[in-house]
């Protein structure tokens, strides 16, 4: 019994906000608040990754019963940096999520706004490290890889109530352009994902997306294709305290690359998008009944066939050793050691220092 209760609490803690505080529930209207304070410090020889990295994250989830069939819902999530001087104002602050939608029983739900892209349905399987998860090929506002703007998402669980364990999603993303977005722009695109629980605890997930690229992206010196495309697949096993997952993904003309390569003995500035990126991730964790959750993971991201004689280049490669201790569902402590595997002479001269993150997390 103790082990089962702790596993439930840990699952809630990992979900980050799933154990939200209910502040209103009356006449079919419900509002939950959730949040976390992550007091965290990075230690690294790389000065850009050394020091206080604390933040506060909070949000709400609401729903309203419109009639016997239809339910309206919405969610908003915001993050504030707690590692800046007061004179810096809103530095490090950002809206992570903000969407509203309708759900109609077994017919599924549809929502629109700032939400997760469908490719993250796969990446979520290995985004389990206390700090350094989802740092390979996924980044915010890069098409439908993770959190992004202007997405209309349809989701259906249990295939209209006909097949237990089978769920799918369809997603459309509108064009996001403008100088204020810098390089975080995209054209119109479409994505889809499907997941199936094969047996209790064992699931397989797949996703794909295809988007138009903007004129500026197509005219860049690196990554000149008309379409930005991605596909990903993953497998996870989550049962009796053991968590195992592995994912593989490929993107084309989507992931930004930047660095300085040496071609024929001369330095070449590389800036644009990779023609092709491959990404492999694997993670293994175990939840002990006394609150400890050790973790080991491996991530490797490589760009292929970069123009102008650059060729293939490693973008990310690291081994992650971590441990989290859950005092209860609201309080935990962690250490996360990112052991960088990029060589000193990696093709794009990218930083290759190790990073250790330590922290305390309070969440509700």
XYZ file of C-alpha atoms in Angstrom:
364
model
C 0.000 0.000 0.000
C 2.748 2.461 0.912
C 4.509 1.857 -2.393
C 1.299 2.330 -4.381
C 0.429 5.580 -2.623
C 3.941 6.987 -3.127
C 3.892 6.003 -6.804
C 0.648 7.921 -7.247
C 2.072 10.985 -5.509
C 5.244 10.826 -7.591
C 3.248 10.576 -10.808
C 1.377 13.694 -9.813
C 4.621 15.517 -9.016
C 6.213 14.548 -12.334
C 3.160 15.738 -14.236
C 3.781 19.235 -12.853
C 0.462 20.740 -11.919
C -1.682 17.611 -12.177
C -2.271 17.951 -8.418
C -3.616 21.485 -8.816
C -5.447 23.255 -6.001
C -9.182 23.448 -6.637
C -10.395 26.972 -5.902
C -13.909 26.773 -7.355
C -16.295 23.953 -8.266
C -19.976 24.805 -8.496
C -22.827 24.465 -10.972
C -20.664 22.778 -13.593
C -17.897 25.373 -13.401
C -14.485 24.371 -12.081
C -11.224 26.273 -11.667
C -7.892 24.794 -10.539
C -4.700 26.706 -9.799
C -1.268 25.126 -10.059
C 2.327 26.239 -9.830
C 5.857 25.547 -8.791
C 8.878 27.288 -7.357
C 12.096 25.763 -8.666
C 15.068 27.008 -6.629
C 17.971 25.845 -8.794
C 21.676 26.454 -9.341
C 23.862 25.455 -12.309
C 27.539 24.619 -11.893
C 29.746 24.553 -14.999
C 33.049 25.814 -16.398
C 30.933 27.453 -19.114
C 30.076 30.853 -17.597
C 26.866 31.056 -19.644
C 25.641 27.932 -17.815
C 26.859 28.729 -14.312
C 24.896 30.374 -11.525
C 21.355 30.840 -10.265
C 18.637 29.574 -12.614
C 15.626 29.714 -10.278
C 12.123 30.448 -11.567
C 8.469 30.521 -10.568
C 5.789 28.956 -12.772
C 2.038 29.225 -12.239
C -1.210 28.828 -14.129
C -4.817 27.755 -14.086
C -7.043 25.140 -15.680
C -10.741 25.823 -15.974
C -13.773 24.083 -17.377
C -17.481 24.737 -17.697
C -20.307 22.288 -18.384
C -22.272 23.754 -21.292
C -24.762 20.901 -21.628
C -24.924 17.121 -21.205
C -22.565 16.605 -24.139
C -20.402 19.712 -24.396
C -17.710 21.005 -22.014
C -15.665 24.164 -22.445
C -12.118 24.392 -21.100
C -9.108 26.664 -20.981
C -5.577 26.760 -19.621
C -2.969 29.473 -19.075
C 0.595 29.067 -17.802
C 3.249 31.715 -17.106
C 6.860 31.612 -15.947
C 8.842 34.301 -14.158
C 12.600 34.244 -13.734
C 13.673 34.467 -10.081
C 17.362 34.899 -10.909
C 17.394 38.493 -12.167
C 17.846 41.876 -10.549
C 14.709 43.899 -9.854
C 15.962 46.507 -12.315
C 15.681 43.913 -15.097
C 11.912 43.894 -14.800
C 10.281 41.059 -16.727
C 13.529 39.510 -17.972
C 13.142 35.737 -18.187
C 9.339 35.892 -18.050
C 7.179 34.186 -20.664
C 3.754 32.811 -21.441
C 4.209 29.062 -21.846
C 0.616 28.058 -22.590
C -2.664 29.797 -23.338
C -5.533 28.053 -25.111
C -9.278 27.420 -24.979
C -11.439 24.693 -26.422
C -14.496 22.454 -26.414
C -14.843 18.765 -25.583
C -17.728 16.558 -26.701
C -17.477 13.229 -24.856
C -16.191 10.360 -26.995
C -16.149 12.647 -30.050
C -12.979 14.276 -28.727
C -11.839 17.843 -28.073
C -10.658 20.780 -30.136
C -8.748 23.811 -28.880
C -6.811 26.783 -30.215
C -4.010 28.986 -28.910
C -0.512 28.519 -27.554
C -0.128 24.819 -26.861
C 2.167 21.846 -27.344
C 2.841 20.692 -30.879
C 2.041 17.082 -31.740
C 5.724 16.101 -32.139
C 6.034 16.603 -28.381
C 3.610 13.679 -27.936
C 6.676 11.541 -28.704
C 9.328 13.717 -27.069
C 7.368 13.659 -23.789
C 8.290 9.998 -23.356
C 11.957 10.848 -22.734
C 11.494 14.364 -21.312
C 11.783 12.882 -17.832
C 15.072 14.213 -16.440
C 14.759 16.677 -13.554
C 16.283 19.519 -15.600
C 17.908 18.596 -18.923
C 15.080 16.836 -20.722
C 13.864 17.984 -24.168
C 17.168 19.704 -24.979
C 18.129 17.689 -28.064
C 16.150 18.711 -31.137
C 13.026 20.228 -29.563
C 12.815 23.906 -28.643
C 9.934 26.310 -28.084
C 8.455 28.084 -31.125
C 10.138 25.802 -33.637
C 7.165 24.708 -35.734
C 5.282 21.900 -33.887
C 8.199 20.409 -31.965
C 7.060 21.681 -28.557
C 5.219 24.758 -27.176
C 4.197 27.045 -30.016
C 1.681 29.657 -31.189
C -1.426 29.479 -33.316
C -2.191 25.760 -33.185
C -5.662 24.268 -33.557
C -5.582 20.785 -32.039
C -8.120 17.967 -32.199
C -7.598 15.104 -29.753
C -9.492 11.843 -29.371
C -9.011 9.247 -26.642
C -9.961 5.578 -26.996
C -10.872 6.119 -30.673
C -14.405 7.476 -30.215
C -14.921 5.089 -27.300
C -14.438 2.055 -29.533
C -10.818 1.002 -28.873
C -9.345 1.237 -25.381
C -5.772 2.548 -25.363
C -5.868 4.025 -28.888
C -5.710 7.813 -29.121
C -4.808 10.259 -31.857
C -4.412 13.974 -32.518
C -4.665 16.221 -35.582
C -3.137 19.692 -35.563
C -3.044 22.752 -37.796
C -0.649 25.655 -37.234
C -1.192 29.060 -38.790
C 1.591 31.245 -40.112
C 3.623 33.094 -37.459
C 5.818 35.856 -38.884
C 6.993 39.350 -37.972
C 10.222 41.029 -36.900
C 9.398 40.617 -33.220
C 9.672 36.831 -33.560
C 13.228 36.962 -34.896
C 14.131 33.493 -36.172
C 11.124 31.900 -34.419
C 8.879 32.083 -37.472
C 6.923 29.473 -39.384
C 4.553 29.023 -42.293
C 1.237 27.161 -42.327
C 1.541 23.518 -41.343
C -0.202 20.320 -40.369
C 0.694 17.535 -37.937
C -0.706 14.324 -36.482
C 0.103 11.810 -33.773
C -1.145 8.404 -32.706
C -0.529 6.383 -29.544
C -1.531 2.889 -28.506
C -1.143 1.059 -25.214
C -0.168 -2.435 -26.336
C -0.415 -4.021 -22.894
C -0.621 -2.567 -19.406
C 2.303 -0.140 -19.065
C 3.692 -0.608 -22.600
C 2.853 2.086 -25.184
C 4.020 3.088 -28.649
C 3.686 6.623 -30.064
C 4.284 8.164 -33.484
C 3.961 11.707 -34.859
C 4.650 13.728 -37.993
C 4.395 17.313 -39.219
C 4.876 19.246 -42.442
C 4.916 23.041 -42.727
C 5.614 25.732 -45.284
C 8.784 27.711 -44.647
C 8.853 31.493 -44.765
C 10.521 33.382 -47.598
C 13.383 34.451 -45.331
C 14.029 30.871 -44.271
C 14.103 29.646 -47.856
C 16.580 32.362 -48.816
C 19.021 31.573 -45.983
C 22.434 30.165 -46.855
C 21.704 26.985 -44.898
C 18.492 24.984 -45.206
C 16.755 26.228 -48.353
C 13.890 23.752 -48.824
C 10.261 24.842 -49.226
C 8.997 22.531 -46.471
C 9.971 22.003 -42.841
C 9.184 18.411 -41.921
C 9.486 16.158 -38.888
C 8.599 12.668 -37.812
C 9.194 10.861 -34.537
C 8.417 7.567 -32.877
C 8.869 6.222 -29.386
C 8.243 3.353 -27.015
C 7.762 3.433 -23.253
C 7.253 0.980 -20.417
C 5.887 2.350 -17.157
C 4.853 -0.203 -14.551
C 5.603 -1.180 -10.927
C 7.978 1.738 -10.388
C 10.098 1.015 -13.479
C 10.153 3.565 -16.301
C 11.905 2.861 -19.615
C 11.579 4.905 -22.800
C 13.334 5.454 -26.107
C 12.567 7.822 -28.981
C 13.907 8.485 -32.466
C 13.161 11.541 -34.610
C 14.174 13.173 -37.866
C 13.604 16.735 -39.053
C 14.301 18.473 -42.352
C 14.880 22.210 -42.871
C 13.540 22.826 -39.375
C 16.223 22.877 -36.667
C 18.334 26.014 -36.442
C 22.105 25.582 -36.520
C 24.741 28.110 -35.593
C 28.484 27.943 -35.133
C 31.851 28.207 -36.833
C 33.092 25.328 -38.975
C 36.521 24.848 -40.509
C 36.385 23.991 -44.225
C 39.626 23.547 -46.170
C 41.492 25.157 -43.312
C 39.339 28.280 -43.283
C 36.668 29.312 -40.727
C 33.110 29.310 -42.078
C 30.218 30.972 -40.199
C 27.192 28.657 -40.191
C 23.745 30.115 -39.545
C 20.402 28.799 -40.758
C 18.619 25.454 -40.683
C 19.960 21.925 -41.017
C 18.926 20.002 -44.120
C 18.399 16.968 -41.905
C 18.648 16.272 -38.175
C 18.502 12.892 -36.467
C 17.822 12.501 -32.759
C 17.948 9.488 -30.449
C 17.032 9.519 -26.758
C 16.737 6.833 -24.092
C 15.928 7.070 -20.395
C 15.632 4.593 -17.513
C 14.276 5.394 -14.049
C 13.054 3.547 -10.995
C 10.802 4.788 -8.212
C 11.767 3.407 -4.796
C 9.054 3.227 -2.161
C 11.004 5.514 0.198
C 10.897 8.441 -2.271
C 14.119 8.169 -4.288
C 13.954 8.164 -8.094
C 17.351 7.653 -9.807
C 17.636 8.275 -13.536
C 20.051 7.627 -16.380
C 19.587 8.925 -19.921
C 21.391 9.381 -23.221
C 20.716 11.998 -25.914
C 22.368 12.393 -29.333
C 21.389 14.929 -31.992
C 23.245 15.172 -35.303
C 22.897 17.442 -38.333
C 23.407 15.806 -41.721
C 24.646 17.161 -45.050
C 25.216 20.797 -44.062
C 25.904 22.948 -47.118
C 29.118 24.645 -48.237
C 31.322 21.657 -47.494
C 30.535 21.475 -43.770
C 28.946 17.997 -43.960
C 27.709 16.164 -40.853
C 27.987 17.750 -37.395
C 27.079 16.680 -33.868
C 24.740 19.229 -32.258
C 24.003 17.601 -28.898
C 25.363 14.518 -27.191
C 25.314 13.842 -23.472
C 24.818 11.252 -20.768
C 22.501 12.347 -17.975
C 22.803 11.012 -14.420
C 20.174 12.266 -11.991
C 18.317 11.560 -8.785
C 15.159 13.058 -7.312
C 13.919 12.596 -3.772
C 10.207 13.177 -3.161
C 9.452 14.254 0.397
C 5.761 14.214 -0.560
C 3.616 15.239 -3.549
C 4.497 18.922 -3.039
C 8.214 18.939 -2.179
C 11.239 17.360 -3.838
C 15.005 17.789 -4.156
C 17.139 16.823 -7.139
C 20.586 16.716 -8.671
C 21.038 16.392 -12.449
C 24.485 15.856 -13.993
C 24.766 16.481 -17.733
C 27.951 14.796 -18.950
C 28.682 16.427 -22.290
C 29.975 14.024 -24.940
C 30.749 16.559 -27.680
C 34.420 16.465 -28.580
C 36.713 19.463 -28.118
C 37.055 19.695 -31.906
C 33.352 19.226 -32.750
C 32.463 20.453 -36.247
C 30.619 23.663 -35.276
C 32.838 24.539 -32.283
C 29.872 24.205 -29.909
C 30.347 24.422 -26.107
C 31.053 21.018 -24.583
C 31.317 21.665 -20.844
C 29.521 19.489 -18.315
C 26.718 21.019 -16.226
C 25.449 20.031 -12.786
C 22.029 21.311 -11.693
C 20.906 21.080 -8.051
C 17.619 22.306 -6.696
C 14.565 22.194 -4.493
C 11.070 22.182 -5.962
C 7.822 23.181 -4.242
C 4.692 22.659 -6.302
C 0.953 22.545 -5.845
